[in-house]
Tab-separated table of C-alpha atoms and ligand atoms in Angstrom:
chain	number	residue	atom	x	y	z
S	1	MET	CA	12.966	11.361	89.648
S	2	ARG	CA	13.114	14.864	89.979
S	3	TYR	CA	15.793	15.363	86.860
S	4	GLN	CA	15.416	15.029	82.838
S	5	PRO	CA	18.748	12.711	81.512
S	6	VAL	CA	19.585	14.736	78.253
S	7	MET	CA	21.899	12.138	76.017
S	8	GLY	CA	23.743	12.461	72.851
S	9	LEU	CA	25.820	9.679	71.259
S	10	GLU	CA	28.730	9.260	69.915
S	11	ILE	CA	29.169	5.648	67.535
S	12	HIS	CA	32.460	4.140	65.716
S	13	CYS	CA	31.953	1.627	63.512
S	14	GLU	CA	35.171	-0.438	61.608
S	15	LEU	CA	34.397	-0.610	58.323
S	16	LEU	CA	34.411	-3.055	56.130
S	17	THR	CA	36.834	-2.332	54.006
S	18	ASP	CA	39.785	-5.700	52.585
S	19	SER	CA	42.529	-3.415	53.688
S	20	LYS	CA	43.300	-0.275	55.948
S	21	VAL	CA	42.606	3.642	55.590
S	22	PHE	CA	46.222	4.480	54.781
S	23	CYS	CA	48.113	1.794	53.340
S	24	SER	CA	47.421	-1.635	52.106
S	25	CYS	CA	47.567	-3.859	55.098
S	26	GLN	CA	44.751	-6.344	55.486
S	27	ASN	CA	42.176	-4.872	57.601
S	28	GLU	CA	40.837	-8.374	59.538
S	29	PHE	CA	39.686	-8.802	63.508
S	30	GLY	CA	41.987	-11.188	65.506
S	31	GLY	CA	45.630	-12.381	63.992
S	32	SER	CA	49.027	-12.692	66.749
S	33	GLU	CA	50.506	-9.358	67.744
S	34	ASN	CA	51.736	-6.384	65.415
S	35	THR	CA	51.530	-9.284	62.609
S	36	ARG	CA	49.293	-7.005	60.620
S	37	VAL	CA	51.169	-4.131	60.438
S	38	CYS	CA	53.959	-2.694	57.923
S	39	PRO	CA	55.569	0.966	58.253
S	40	ARG	CA	52.800	3.360	57.495
S	41	CYS	CA	50.359	2.032	59.779
S	42	SER	CA	52.776	1.775	62.546
S	43	GLY	CA	54.227	5.429	61.840
S	44	MET	CA	57.582	5.326	60.885
S	45	PRO	CA	59.572	8.659	59.527
S	46	GLY	CA	58.696	9.289	56.022
S	47	THR	CA	55.961	7.261	55.144
S	48	LEU	CA	53.192	8.818	53.409
S	49	PRO	CA	49.314	7.797	53.731
S	50	LEU	CA	47.540	6.705	50.734
S	51	LEU	CA	43.449	7.380	51.180
S	52	ASN	CA	41.779	4.164	50.527
S	53	LYS	CA	38.502	4.710	48.210
S	54	GLY	CA	36.686	1.911	49.477
S	55	ALA	CA	36.516	3.381	52.969
S	56	VAL	CA	35.476	6.465	51.640
S	57	LYS	CA	32.716	4.734	49.402
S	58	LEU	CA	31.694	3.163	52.474
S	59	ALA	CA	31.409	6.059	55.022
S	60	ALA	CA	28.910	7.816	52.004
S	61	LYS	CA	26.871	4.911	52.413
S	62	ALA	CA	26.549	5.086	55.917
S	63	GLY	CA	25.522	9.172	55.282
S	64	PHE	CA	22.819	7.160	53.048
S	65	ALA	CA	21.741	4.796	55.347
S	66	THR	CA	20.998	7.570	58.188
S	67	ASN	CA	19.567	10.645	55.988
S	68	CYS	CA	22.798	12.363	55.339
S	69	THR	CA	23.866	15.098	52.993
S	70	VAL	CA	26.957	13.345	51.778
S	71	HIS	CA	28.595	16.061	50.453
S	72	ASN	CA	30.682	17.454	47.622
S	73	TYR	CA	33.932	18.247	49.114
S	74	SER	CA	35.159	16.640	52.485
S	75	ALA	CA	39.047	16.907	53.893
S	76	PHE	CA	41.462	15.343	56.498
S	77	ASP	CA	42.235	17.211	59.677
S	78	ARG	CA	45.583	15.686	62.327
S	79	LYS	CA	44.117	14.980	65.904
S	80	ASN	CA	47.351	15.502	67.806
S	81	TYR	CA	48.089	13.709	70.911
S	82	PHE	CA	50.754	12.054	72.909
S	83	TYR	CA	50.111	8.025	73.729
S	84	PRO	CA	51.880	4.872	73.382
S	85	ASP	CA	48.685	3.349	71.264
S	86	LEU	CA	49.151	6.181	68.719
S	87	PRO	CA	52.427	5.342	66.703
S	88	LYS	CA	52.227	8.829	65.258
S	89	ALA	CA	51.066	10.604	68.284
S	90	TYR	CA	48.461	12.067	65.749
S	91	GLN	CA	45.377	10.668	64.464
S	92	ILE	CA	44.098	11.178	60.990
S	93	THR	CA	40.265	12.026	60.887
S	94	GLN	CA	38.449	15.071	59.679
S	95	PHE	CA	37.360	17.511	61.888
S	96	GLU	CA	36.522	20.992	59.900
S	97	SER	CA	34.592	19.285	56.633
S	98	PRO	CA	33.094	15.722	57.393
S	99	ILE	CA	31.805	13.801	54.348
S	100	CYS	CA	28.078	13.513	55.934
S	101	THR	CA	26.044	15.891	57.650
S	102	ASP	CA	22.886	16.540	59.403
S	103	GLY	CA	20.622	13.132	58.867
S	104	TYR	CA	18.187	11.541	61.186
S	105	ILE	CA	16.747	8.193	62.592
S	106	ASP	CA	12.984	7.715	63.660
S	107	VAL	CA	12.879	6.119	66.862
S	108	VAL	CA	10.431	4.045	69.452
S	109	GLY	CA	7.727	6.371	69.852
S	110	GLY	CA	8.121	8.412	66.308
S	111	LYS	CA	10.973	10.850	67.894
S	112	ARG	CA	13.583	12.276	64.801
S	113	ILE	CA	17.024	11.749	66.270
S	114	ARG	CA	19.147	14.510	64.743
S	115	ILE	CA	22.743	13.444	63.280
S	116	ASN	CA	25.112	15.771	63.946
S	117	ARG	CA	27.917	14.407	61.188
S	118	ILE	CA	29.917	11.692	60.380
S	119	HIS	CA	33.082	11.812	59.956
S	120	ILE	CA	35.961	9.059	58.351
S	121	GLU	CA	38.910	8.269	60.608
S	122	GLU	CA	41.917	6.081	61.465
S	123	ASP	CA	41.491	3.713	64.741
S	124	ALA	CA	44.523	3.177	67.120
S	125	GLY	CA	46.891	0.320	68.935
S	126	LYS	CA	45.465	-0.978	72.006
S	127	LEU	CA	47.522	-1.764	74.471
S	128	VAL	CA	47.803	-5.144	77.234
S	129	HIS	CA	48.274	-3.890	80.646
S	130	ASP	CA	49.901	-6.664	82.618
S	131	ASP	CA	49.687	-5.478	86.129
S	132	TYR	CA	51.786	-8.020	87.769
S	133	GLU	CA	55.163	-7.105	85.445
S	134	GLY	CA	53.964	-3.502	85.786
S	135	ILE	CA	54.134	-3.088	81.851
S	136	SER	CA	52.467	-2.210	79.177
S	137	LEU	CA	52.974	-3.823	75.953
S	138	ALA	CA	51.580	-2.319	72.595
S	139	ASP	CA	50.063	-4.223	69.548
S	140	TYR	CA	49.715	-2.184	66.636
S	141	ASN	CA	46.936	-4.410	64.488
S	142	ARG	CA	44.182	-2.258	64.704
S	143	CYS	CA	46.295	0.933	63.735
S	144	GLY	CA	45.009	2.486	60.580
S	145	VAL	CA	41.969	-0.078	60.831
S	146	PRO	CA	39.388	2.902	58.736
S	147	LEU	CA	36.163	3.997	61.242
S	148	ILE	CA	33.344	5.918	60.798
S	149	GLU	CA	32.838	8.250	64.145
S	150	ILE	CA	28.290	8.853	63.940
S	151	VAL	CA	27.909	12.058	66.263
S	152	THR	CA	24.124	13.011	67.276
S	153	GLU	CA	22.504	15.936	68.785
S	154	PRO	CA	21.930	15.572	72.513
S	155	ASP	CA	18.430	14.405	71.292
S	156	PHE	CA	17.459	11.295	73.538
S	157	ARG	CA	15.548	11.637	76.560
S	158	THR	CA	14.943	8.001	77.620
S	159	VAL	CA	17.113	4.858	77.599
S	160	GLU	CA	14.585	3.339	75.279
S	161	GLU	CA	15.080	5.366	72.372
S	162	VAL	CA	18.949	4.896	72.683
S	163	GLN	CA	18.831	1.636	72.798
S	164	ASP	CA	16.283	1.485	69.727
S	165	PHE	CA	19.135	4.099	67.727
S	166	VAL	CA	21.666	2.018	68.342
S	167	VAL	CA	20.114	-1.046	67.050
S	168	GLN	CA	18.824	0.425	64.517
S	169	ILE	CA	22.314	1.965	63.600
S	170	ALA	CA	24.115	-1.537	63.822
S	171	GLN	CA	21.271	-3.210	61.322
S	172	ARG	CA	21.318	0.147	58.791
S	173	MET	CA	25.333	-0.661	58.606
S	174	GLN	CA	24.908	-3.960	58.469
S	175	TYR	CA	22.653	-4.270	55.864
S	176	SER	CA	24.768	-1.093	54.032
S	177	GLY	CA	27.774	-3.634	54.460
S	178	VAL	CA	29.238	-0.941	56.201
S	179	CYS	CA	29.755	-2.679	59.009
S	180	ASP	CA	29.420	-5.853	60.576
S	181	ALA	CA	28.017	-4.370	63.416
S	182	ARG	CA	29.239	-6.724	65.925
S	183	MET	CA	29.099	-5.384	69.635
S	184	GLU	CA	31.111	-7.784	71.166
S	185	GLN	CA	34.008	-8.234	69.078
S	186	GLY	CA	33.949	-3.920	69.479
S	187	SER	CA	33.382	-3.473	65.541
S	188	LEU	CA	31.189	-0.982	66.574
S	189	ARG	CA	31.448	0.840	69.880
S	190	VAL	CA	28.768	3.660	71.538
S	191	ASP	CA	30.143	6.548	73.786
S	192	VAL	CA	27.300	8.009	75.611
S	193	ASN	CA	27.445	11.183	76.514
S	194	ILE	CA	24.928	12.056	79.478
S	195	SER	CA	23.757	14.909	81.640
S	196	LEU	CA	20.334	16.149	83.623
S	197	MET	CA	17.945	19.143	83.903
S	198	PRO	CA	15.307	20.146	86.275
S	199	TYR	CA	12.263	18.863	84.726
S	200	GLY	CA	10.697	22.355	82.845
S	201	SER	CA	14.310	23.721	82.256
S	202	ASP	CA	15.993	23.914	78.673
S	203	GLU	CA	19.147	24.382	79.826
S	204	PHE	CA	21.203	21.478	79.398
S	205	GLY	CA	23.218	20.610	82.443
S	206	THR	CA	26.963	19.703	82.052
S	207	ARG	CA	28.022	15.672	81.079
S	208	ALA	CA	29.925	12.750	81.593
S	209	GLU	CA	30.934	10.816	78.573
S	210	ILE	CA	30.647	6.914	79.063
S	211	LYS	CA	33.360	5.214	76.796
S	212	ASN	CA	33.287	2.206	74.165
S	213	LEU	CA	30.167	0.732	75.724
S	214	ASN	CA	29.801	-3.092	73.700
S	215	SER	CA	26.641	-4.371	74.456
S	216	VAL	CA	23.258	-3.027	74.330
S	217	LYS	CA	22.326	-4.012	77.809
S	218	SER	CA	25.643	-2.255	78.935
S	219	ILE	CA	24.372	0.749	77.436
S	220	GLY	CA	20.924	0.661	79.617
S	221	ARG	CA	22.581	-0.356	82.548
S	222	ALA	CA	25.397	2.361	81.915
S	223	ILE	CA	22.704	5.016	81.385
S	224	GLU	CA	20.628	3.859	84.215
S	225	TYR	CA	23.822	4.128	86.697
S	226	GLU	CA	24.784	7.665	85.749
S	227	ILE	CA	21.092	8.969	86.102
S	228	GLN	CA	21.052	7.708	89.543
S	229	ARG	CA	25.121	8.765	90.201
S	230	GLN	CA	24.271	12.331	89.173
S	231	SER	CA	21.346	12.765	90.467
S	232	GLU	CA	22.787	12.818	93.620
S	233	ILE	CA	25.276	15.101	93.272
S	234	LEU	CA	22.527	17.061	92.350
S	235	ASP	CA	20.438	16.916	95.333
S	236	ASN	CA	23.476	17.709	97.710
S	237	GLY	CA	23.491	20.635	95.968
S	238	GLY	CA	27.244	19.535	94.353
S	239	GLU	CA	27.907	19.829	90.537
S	240	VAL	CA	28.637	17.596	88.076
S	241	VAL	CA	31.902	17.878	86.793
S	242	GLN	CA	32.316	17.051	82.845
S	243	GLU	CA	34.843	14.366	82.026
S	244	THR	CA	35.025	11.052	80.567
S	245	ARG	CA	34.102	7.522	82.420
S	246	ARG	CA	34.388	4.280	81.893
S	247	TYR	CA	30.993	1.715	82.682
S	248	ASN	CA	32.111	-1.572	84.431
S	249	GLU	CA	30.086	-4.259	83.418
S	250	ASN	CA	31.613	-6.804	86.547
S	251	HIS	CA	30.371	-3.386	89.218
S	252	ASP	CA	27.367	-2.503	86.969
S	253	ASP	CA	29.102	1.323	87.689
S	254	THR	CA	30.775	4.171	86.363
S	255	LYS	CA	34.372	5.578	87.270
S	256	ALA	CA	36.383	8.541	86.293
S	257	LEU	CA	39.180	8.211	83.655
S	258	ARG	CA	40.165	11.371	82.887
S	259	SER	CA	38.474	15.115	83.420
S	260	LYS	CA	37.905	18.151	81.276
S	261	GLU	CA	40.489	20.268	83.196
S	262	GLU	CA	43.359	17.433	82.171
S	263	ALA	CA	41.964	17.327	78.996
S	264	HIS	CA	44.542	17.143	75.454
S	265	ASP	CA	44.561	20.187	73.542
S	266	TYR	CA	44.313	18.221	70.485
S	267	ARG	CA	46.040	20.936	67.852
S	268	TYR	CA	44.175	20.161	64.933
S	269	PHE	CA	45.546	20.919	61.720
S	270	PRO	CA	44.678	20.400	58.185
S	271	GLU	CA	46.399	16.981	57.095
S	272	PRO	CA	48.813	17.924	54.449
S	273	ASP	CA	49.603	14.529	52.982
S	274	ILE	CA	46.264	13.857	51.789
S	275	PRO	CA	44.128	15.406	49.294
S	276	PRO	CA	40.795	16.253	49.803
S	277	VAL	CA	37.747	14.227	48.784
S	278	LEU	CA	36.043	15.543	45.831
S	279	PHE	CA	32.716	13.799	44.446
S	280	THR	CA	30.991	15.136	41.404
S	281	ASP	CA	27.418	14.883	41.584
S	282	GLU	CA	26.985	12.019	39.183
S	283	GLU	CA	28.835	9.542	41.625
S	284	ILE	CA	27.716	10.685	44.481
S	285	GLU	CA	24.516	9.266	42.697
S	286	GLU	CA	25.923	6.131	41.721
S	287	ILE	CA	27.177	4.927	45.288
S	288	ARG	CA	22.983	6.244	46.465
S	289	LYS	CA	22.434	3.804	43.288
S	290	GLU	CA	23.920	0.791	45.191
S	291	MET	CA	21.902	1.269	48.511
S	292	PRO	CA	20.078	-2.208	49.302
S	293	GLU	CA	16.500	-1.544	51.213
S	294	LEU	CA	16.628	-0.786	54.504
S	295	PRO	CA	15.693	-3.018	57.153
S	296	HIS	CA	13.018	0.029	57.961
S	297	LYS	CA	12.136	-0.447	54.941
S	298	ARG	CA	11.764	-4.109	55.036
S	299	PHE	CA	9.667	-3.844	58.244
S	300	GLU	CA	6.968	-1.493	57.161
S	301	ARG	CA	6.930	-4.199	53.861
S	302	TYR	CA	6.314	-6.761	56.415
S	303	THR	CA	3.617	-5.080	58.063
S	304	GLU	CA	2.118	-3.590	55.733
S	305	GLU	CA	1.927	-5.606	52.570
S	306	TYR	CA	2.521	-8.947	53.855
S	307	LYS	CA	0.523	-8.213	57.839
S	308	ILE	CA	3.290	-10.205	59.715
S	309	PRO	CA	2.886	-8.866	63.487
S	310	ALA	CA	5.400	-6.453	64.477
S	311	GLU	CA	7.034	-8.434	67.028
S	312	ASP	CA	7.601	-11.140	64.507
S	313	ALA	CA	8.819	-8.545	61.584
S	314	LYS	CA	11.007	-6.858	64.113
S	315	LEU	CA	13.219	-10.735	64.455
S	316	ILE	CA	12.801	-11.191	61.154
S	317	ILE	CA	14.983	-8.295	60.079
S	318	ALA	CA	17.498	-8.184	62.877
S	319	GLN	CA	19.919	-10.644	60.687
S	320	LYS	CA	20.229	-9.219	57.068
S	321	ALA	CA	20.922	-12.856	56.179
S	322	PHE	CA	17.978	-14.373	57.693
S	323	SER	CA	15.485	-11.562	56.669
S	324	ASP	CA	16.982	-12.220	52.788
S	325	PHE	CA	16.676	-16.016	53.272
S	326	TYR	CA	12.658	-14.844	54.149
S	327	ASP	CA	12.413	-12.889	50.949
S	328	GLU	CA	13.624	-15.358	48.697
S	329	ALA	CA	11.182	-17.800	49.719
S	330	VAL	CA	7.945	-15.432	50.127
S	331	SER	CA	9.095	-14.545	46.759
S	332	ALA	CA	8.840	-18.239	46.034
S	333	VAL	CA	5.254	-18.997	47.801
S	334	PRO	CA	3.578	-15.864	49.060
S	335	GLU	CA	2.225	-17.779	52.290
S	336	TYR	CA	3.926	-15.056	54.111
S	337	LYS	CA	2.467	-15.961	57.432
S	338	MET	CA	3.171	-19.920	57.181
S	339	ILE	CA	6.814	-18.922	56.017
S	340	SER	CA	7.202	-16.792	59.276
S	341	ASN	CA	6.188	-18.661	61.364
S	342	LEU	CA	7.956	-21.695	60.365
S	343	MET	CA	11.195	-19.438	60.014
S	344	LEU	CA	10.489	-17.758	63.468
S	345	GLY	CA	9.770	-20.897	64.924
S	346	GLU	CA	11.320	-24.627	63.969
S	347	VAL	CA	14.023	-22.673	61.921
S	348	SER	CA	15.578	-20.171	64.369
S	349	HIS	CA	14.763	-23.232	66.705
S	350	GLN	CA	17.333	-25.809	64.624
S	351	LEU	CA	19.952	-22.391	64.285
S	352	ASN	CA	20.136	-22.240	68.035
S	353	GLU	CA	20.358	-26.004	68.503
S	354	THR	CA	23.214	-26.199	66.279
S	355	GLY	CA	24.544	-23.043	66.460
S	356	MET	CA	24.798	-22.823	62.855
S	357	SER	CA	23.656	-19.891	60.866
S	358	ILE	CA	20.629	-19.395	58.265
S	359	ASP	CA	23.424	-19.717	55.108
S	360	GLU	CA	25.046	-23.121	56.120
S	361	VAL	CA	21.611	-24.831	56.616
S	362	ARG	CA	21.481	-27.929	53.668
S	363	PHE	CA	17.814	-26.460	52.285
S	364	SER	CA	17.020	-23.608	50.051
S	365	PRO	CA	14.540	-20.741	51.001
S	366	ALA	CA	12.475	-22.607	48.049
S	367	ASP	CA	12.378	-25.565	49.836
S	368	VAL	CA	10.930	-23.237	53.046
S	369	ALA	CA	8.218	-22.174	50.909
S	370	LYS	CA	7.384	-25.529	49.356
S	371	THR	CA	7.505	-26.914	53.074
S	372	ALA	CA	5.070	-24.275	54.348
S	373	GLU	CA	2.765	-24.483	50.604
S	374	MET	CA	2.295	-27.901	51.401
S	375	ALA	CA	0.931	-26.713	55.068
S	376	ALA	CA	-1.530	-24.076	53.970
S	377	LYS	CA	-2.906	-26.166	51.148
S	378	GLY	CA	-3.214	-29.023	54.147
S	379	VAL	CA	-1.186	-31.446	52.067
S	380	ILE	CA	0.722	-31.810	55.494
S	381	SER	CA	-0.170	-30.662	58.915
S	382	LYS	CA	1.280	-27.974	60.242
S	383	GLY	CA	2.857	-30.186	63.410
S	384	SER	CA	3.983	-32.125	59.907
S	385	ALA	CA	5.938	-29.125	58.801
S	386	LYS	CA	7.943	-28.669	61.334
S	387	ASP	CA	9.099	-32.227	61.477
S	388	MET	CA	10.029	-31.751	57.941
S	389	ILE	CA	12.328	-29.143	58.986
S	390	VAL	CA	14.274	-30.816	61.400
S	391	ILE	CA	14.621	-33.278	58.801
S	392	MET	CA	15.769	-30.668	56.794
S	393	PHE	CA	18.659	-29.567	58.525
S	394	GLU	CA	19.778	-33.077	59.619
S	395	LYS	CA	20.194	-34.698	56.141
S	396	GLY	CA	18.480	-31.625	53.090
S	397	GLY	CA	16.631	-33.556	50.566
S	398	ALA	CA	13.096	-31.897	48.637
S	399	PRO	CA	10.418	-31.194	50.408
S	400	GLU	CA	7.841	-33.649	48.537
S	401	ASP	CA	10.401	-36.792	49.065
S	402	ILE	CA	10.907	-36.061	52.585
S	403	ALA	CA	6.754	-35.621	53.491
S	404	LYS	CA	6.357	-39.087	50.926
S	405	GLU	CA	8.913	-41.064	53.124
S	406	ASN	CA	8.136	-40.214	56.092
S	407	GLY	CA	4.078	-40.171	56.116
S	408	PHE	CA	3.370	-36.942	56.319
S	409	ILE	CA	0.754	-36.373	53.536
S	410	MET	CA	-2.477	-36.180	54.953
S	411	ASP	CA	-5.522	-38.564	53.533
S	412	ASN	CA	-7.844	-36.390	52.762
S	413	ASP	CA	-10.097	-39.238	51.477
S	414	THR	CA	-12.450	-38.978	54.651
S	415	SER	CA	-14.557	-41.748	53.387
S	416	GLY	CA	-13.249	-44.326	56.252
S	417	LEU	CA	-13.196	-41.162	58.797
S	418	ASP	CA	-16.841	-41.627	60.039
S	419	ASP	CA	-16.129	-45.172	61.093
S	420	ILE	CA	-13.272	-44.256	62.553
S	421	ILE	CA	-15.162	-41.546	64.685
S	422	ASP	CA	-18.173	-44.395	65.534
S	423	GLY	CA	-15.341	-46.465	66.908
S	424	VAL	CA	-13.885	-44.014	69.010
S	425	LEU	CA	-16.520	-42.673	70.253
S	426	ALA	CA	-17.974	-46.144	71.300
S	427	ALA	CA	-14.979	-46.968	72.758
S	428	GLN	CA	-14.862	-43.581	74.578
S	429	ALA	CA	-18.410	-44.006	75.649
S	430	ASP	CA	-18.101	-42.168	79.344
S	431	VAL	CA	-16.121	-39.453	78.303
S	432	VAL	CA	-18.426	-38.614	76.133
S	433	GLU	CA	-21.059	-38.500	77.994
S	434	LYS	CA	-19.308	-36.021	79.976
S	435	TYR	CA	-18.287	-33.768	77.034
S	436	LYS	CA	-21.849	-33.434	75.917
S	437	ASN	CA	-22.573	-32.649	79.935
S	438	GLY	CA	-20.788	-29.326	79.456
S	439	ASN	CA	-16.889	-30.436	79.904
S	440	GLU	CA	-15.997	-28.800	76.302
S	441	LYS	CA	-12.046	-29.231	77.630
S	442	LEU	CA	-12.790	-32.790	76.918
S	443	PHE	CA	-12.893	-32.066	73.259
S	444	GLY	CA	-9.000	-32.070	72.994
S	445	PHE	CA	-8.881	-35.752	74.520
S	446	ILE	CA	-11.548	-37.258	72.511
S	447	MET	CA	-10.053	-35.304	69.143
S	448	GLY	CA	-6.540	-36.751	70.010
S	449	GLN	CA	-7.859	-40.657	70.639
S	450	VAL	CA	-9.256	-39.599	66.651
S	451	ILE	CA	-5.661	-38.699	65.360
S	452	LYS	CA	-4.678	-41.549	66.983
S	453	ALA	CA	-6.760	-44.173	65.476
S	454	ALA	CA	-6.770	-42.492	61.658
S	455	GLY	CA	-2.983	-42.872	61.753
S	456	LYS	CA	0.040	-40.915	60.497
S	457	GLY	CA	-1.723	-39.430	57.560
S	458	ALA	CA	-4.860	-37.993	59.224
S	459	ASN	CA	-5.486	-34.554	58.020
S	460	PRO	CA	-6.237	-32.896	61.479
S	461	ALA	CA	-8.490	-30.146	60.583
S	462	LEU	CA	-10.567	-32.488	58.417
S	463	ILE	CA	-11.092	-34.782	61.590
S	464	LYS	CA	-11.247	-32.132	63.743
S	465	GLU	CA	-15.144	-30.961	61.178
S	466	ALA	CA	-15.533	-34.510	61.177
S	467	LEU	CA	-16.168	-34.797	64.869
S	468	THR	CA	-17.172	-31.632	65.263
S	469	ALA	CA	-20.910	-32.678	63.309
S	470	LYS	CA	-20.825	-35.862	64.754
S	471	LEU	CA	-20.590	-34.571	68.489
S	472	LYS	CA	-23.467	-31.714	68.039
I	1	LIG	P1	33.075	17.790	71.622
I	1	LIG	O1	33.152	18.322	71.088
I	1	LIG	O2	33.766	18.643	73.528
I	1	LIG	O3	33.032	16.440	72.070
I	1	LIG	P2	30.633	18.093	70.991
I	1	LIG	O4	29.670	18.743	70.927
I	1	LIG	O5	30.693	17.150	69.686
I	1	LIG	O6	31.468	18.073	72.108
I	1	LIG	O7	29.524	16.593	71.712
I	1	LIG	C1	29.633	15.260	72.003
I	1	LIG	C2	28.603	14.370	72.073
I	1	LIG	O8	28.092	15.191	73.402
I	1	LIG	C3	27.505	14.624	70.875
I	1	LIG	O9	27.024	13.212	70.652
I	1	LIG	C4	26.614	15.472	71.579
I	1	LIG	O10	25.054	15.280	71.506
I	1	LIG	C5	26.650	14.969	73.377
I	1	LIG	N1	26.213	16.252	74.319
I	1	LIG	C6	26.391	17.598	73.752
I	1	LIG	N2	26.387	18.323	74.961
I	1	LIG	C7	25.529	17.438	76.248
I	1	LIG	C8	24.737	17.802	77.730
I	1	LIG	N3	24.897	18.764	77.803
I	1	LIG	N4	24.254	16.649	77.781
I	1	LIG	C9	24.126	15.999	77.095
I	1	LIG	N5	25.084	15.024	75.803
I	1	LIG	C10	25.136	15.939	75.156
I	2	LIG	MG1	33.407	15.106	69.922
I	3	LIG	ZN1	49.928	-0.715	57.049
C-alpha cells in the first residue's frame, strides 16, 4: 500500500445517570415509543432545562479516566439544526468551553493517543423509517439522554491502535461507572475519521467520517474498506471528498450520507438558559478521590505483582465484575495463578454454558479461593478442583463439604501405593517392557492404570513421583 492512513475518533458514551440531562425523565434503555418523555425533553415551547449534576460529575470522571484536565469553568452552547429527531431544533452541547481537555491514552506499541476534549451534550431521538408505507415515525425516548463525546487528535495510524483505544475507553468508562459501554446497544458509539497521505508526507489528506460504528470488529472492517476505497480514488488521480459515510455490516462497505457541501451551519451560540458549570479545586479533588483503580492499572498489578501472563490478565480485566471477583478471591488466598486458571477455565466455561454473569453465581470469591487453596496444597487434585466448580455452579455449598461428599480429598498416605504400582506393572508387563525400550509415550498409559487402581482420592502428583522412581 502506498498510503499512510491517518485516523481520529469521536466517541459518544451514554452516561449512567438515573434521569435525563435536563429533565427528570427516567434514563433507561428500551421502553415503548414515547413513554419516557415530558414537555422538556420533547421540546415544548416555554420549558426550561435544568442541568443534572450527576451527569456533570460523570463527565468529570471520564476526564480523570483519560488523563484529561477537568476545568473549573465550562459552559453550554446551542447547536442549531432542523431534523425531526430533535424536537427543539437545537442540541444543547459544550462547544467553546468543554468540561475536559488535553488527555491521552497509551495504546499497543506504547503509542500515546492525545485526547483533544470531552464535552457534555444531550442525545437526540430516533426516527423509524417505514419504506413500505413511505412514512417516518419519531421516538423521543432517547431525547435528552446525557452523553459525553470524547474527541481525539488524528494520532492513529493502524487499525490495531484504533481498536485497542476503543476497548480501553469502553473498559475505563465501565470501571468508572460513567457508561455501561454496551456497543451493541448503542450506549457507546464510535465515529471514525480517516484520510490517506503518501508515505513520508506530513500533510494530512481529506478525510471521510464513518458514523456510528457499533462493534470493535465493524470498526476494523470499515477502516479496511475506507483505506481501499480512498486508495483507489487517489491512485486514479482523483480527490477524496470530505463527507459523512455509513458502514453497512451486511454489505461490508461504506456509503455516503452527506457531503460537506451540504453541511449544516450550526450557528453555535451560548445557551442562555443554563448557567456555566463552576467547580472549586476542592470539588474537583473530591470527584477525583472517588475514582476506582482503572483497568490498565489492574493489568499492571496482575502481570507485575501476581506474575499472571499478559493474555490471561487481559481476559480478567475485560469485565469489571469479573475482575472484582478475582480481586476478592486473591485477597482471601494469594494463589494468584491457580485462582486465575480456575476462573478463566471452568468458571468462564460454566458462565458461557449457563449464560449467567459472575454476580449471579451461587458461590463467593472465597469459595473459589478455598478450592484453589485445596488444589495448591494437594488436598484435592486440579481435576477435582474443576469438578468442584461445576458442582458449585449447580448447587453451591462449602468447598470442604463438597470435596468430602464427592470423595475428592486425596489419599496422601503412600503406604499402600507401592503394592498398587507393583500390581499394575505386573499386569502390564509387556507395556512396561516397551516403555523401558524407549517408548516414553507409554508413561501416561501406565500412570492412568495406576490412578484407576488407586481409586478416586488418589493424588496424581504423588503417584507420578512413586511411579517414576519404580520405572528407573
Ligand atoms: P470538525 O470540527 O470538522 O468536526 P475536528 O477538528 O473536530 O473537525 O475533527 C474531528 C475528528 O476528525 C477528530 O477526531 C480529528 O482527530 C479527526 N481528523 C481531523 N482531521 C483529520 C484528517 N485529516 N484525517 C483523519 N482524521 C482527522
Ligand atoms: Mg467534530
Ligand atoms: Zn423529559
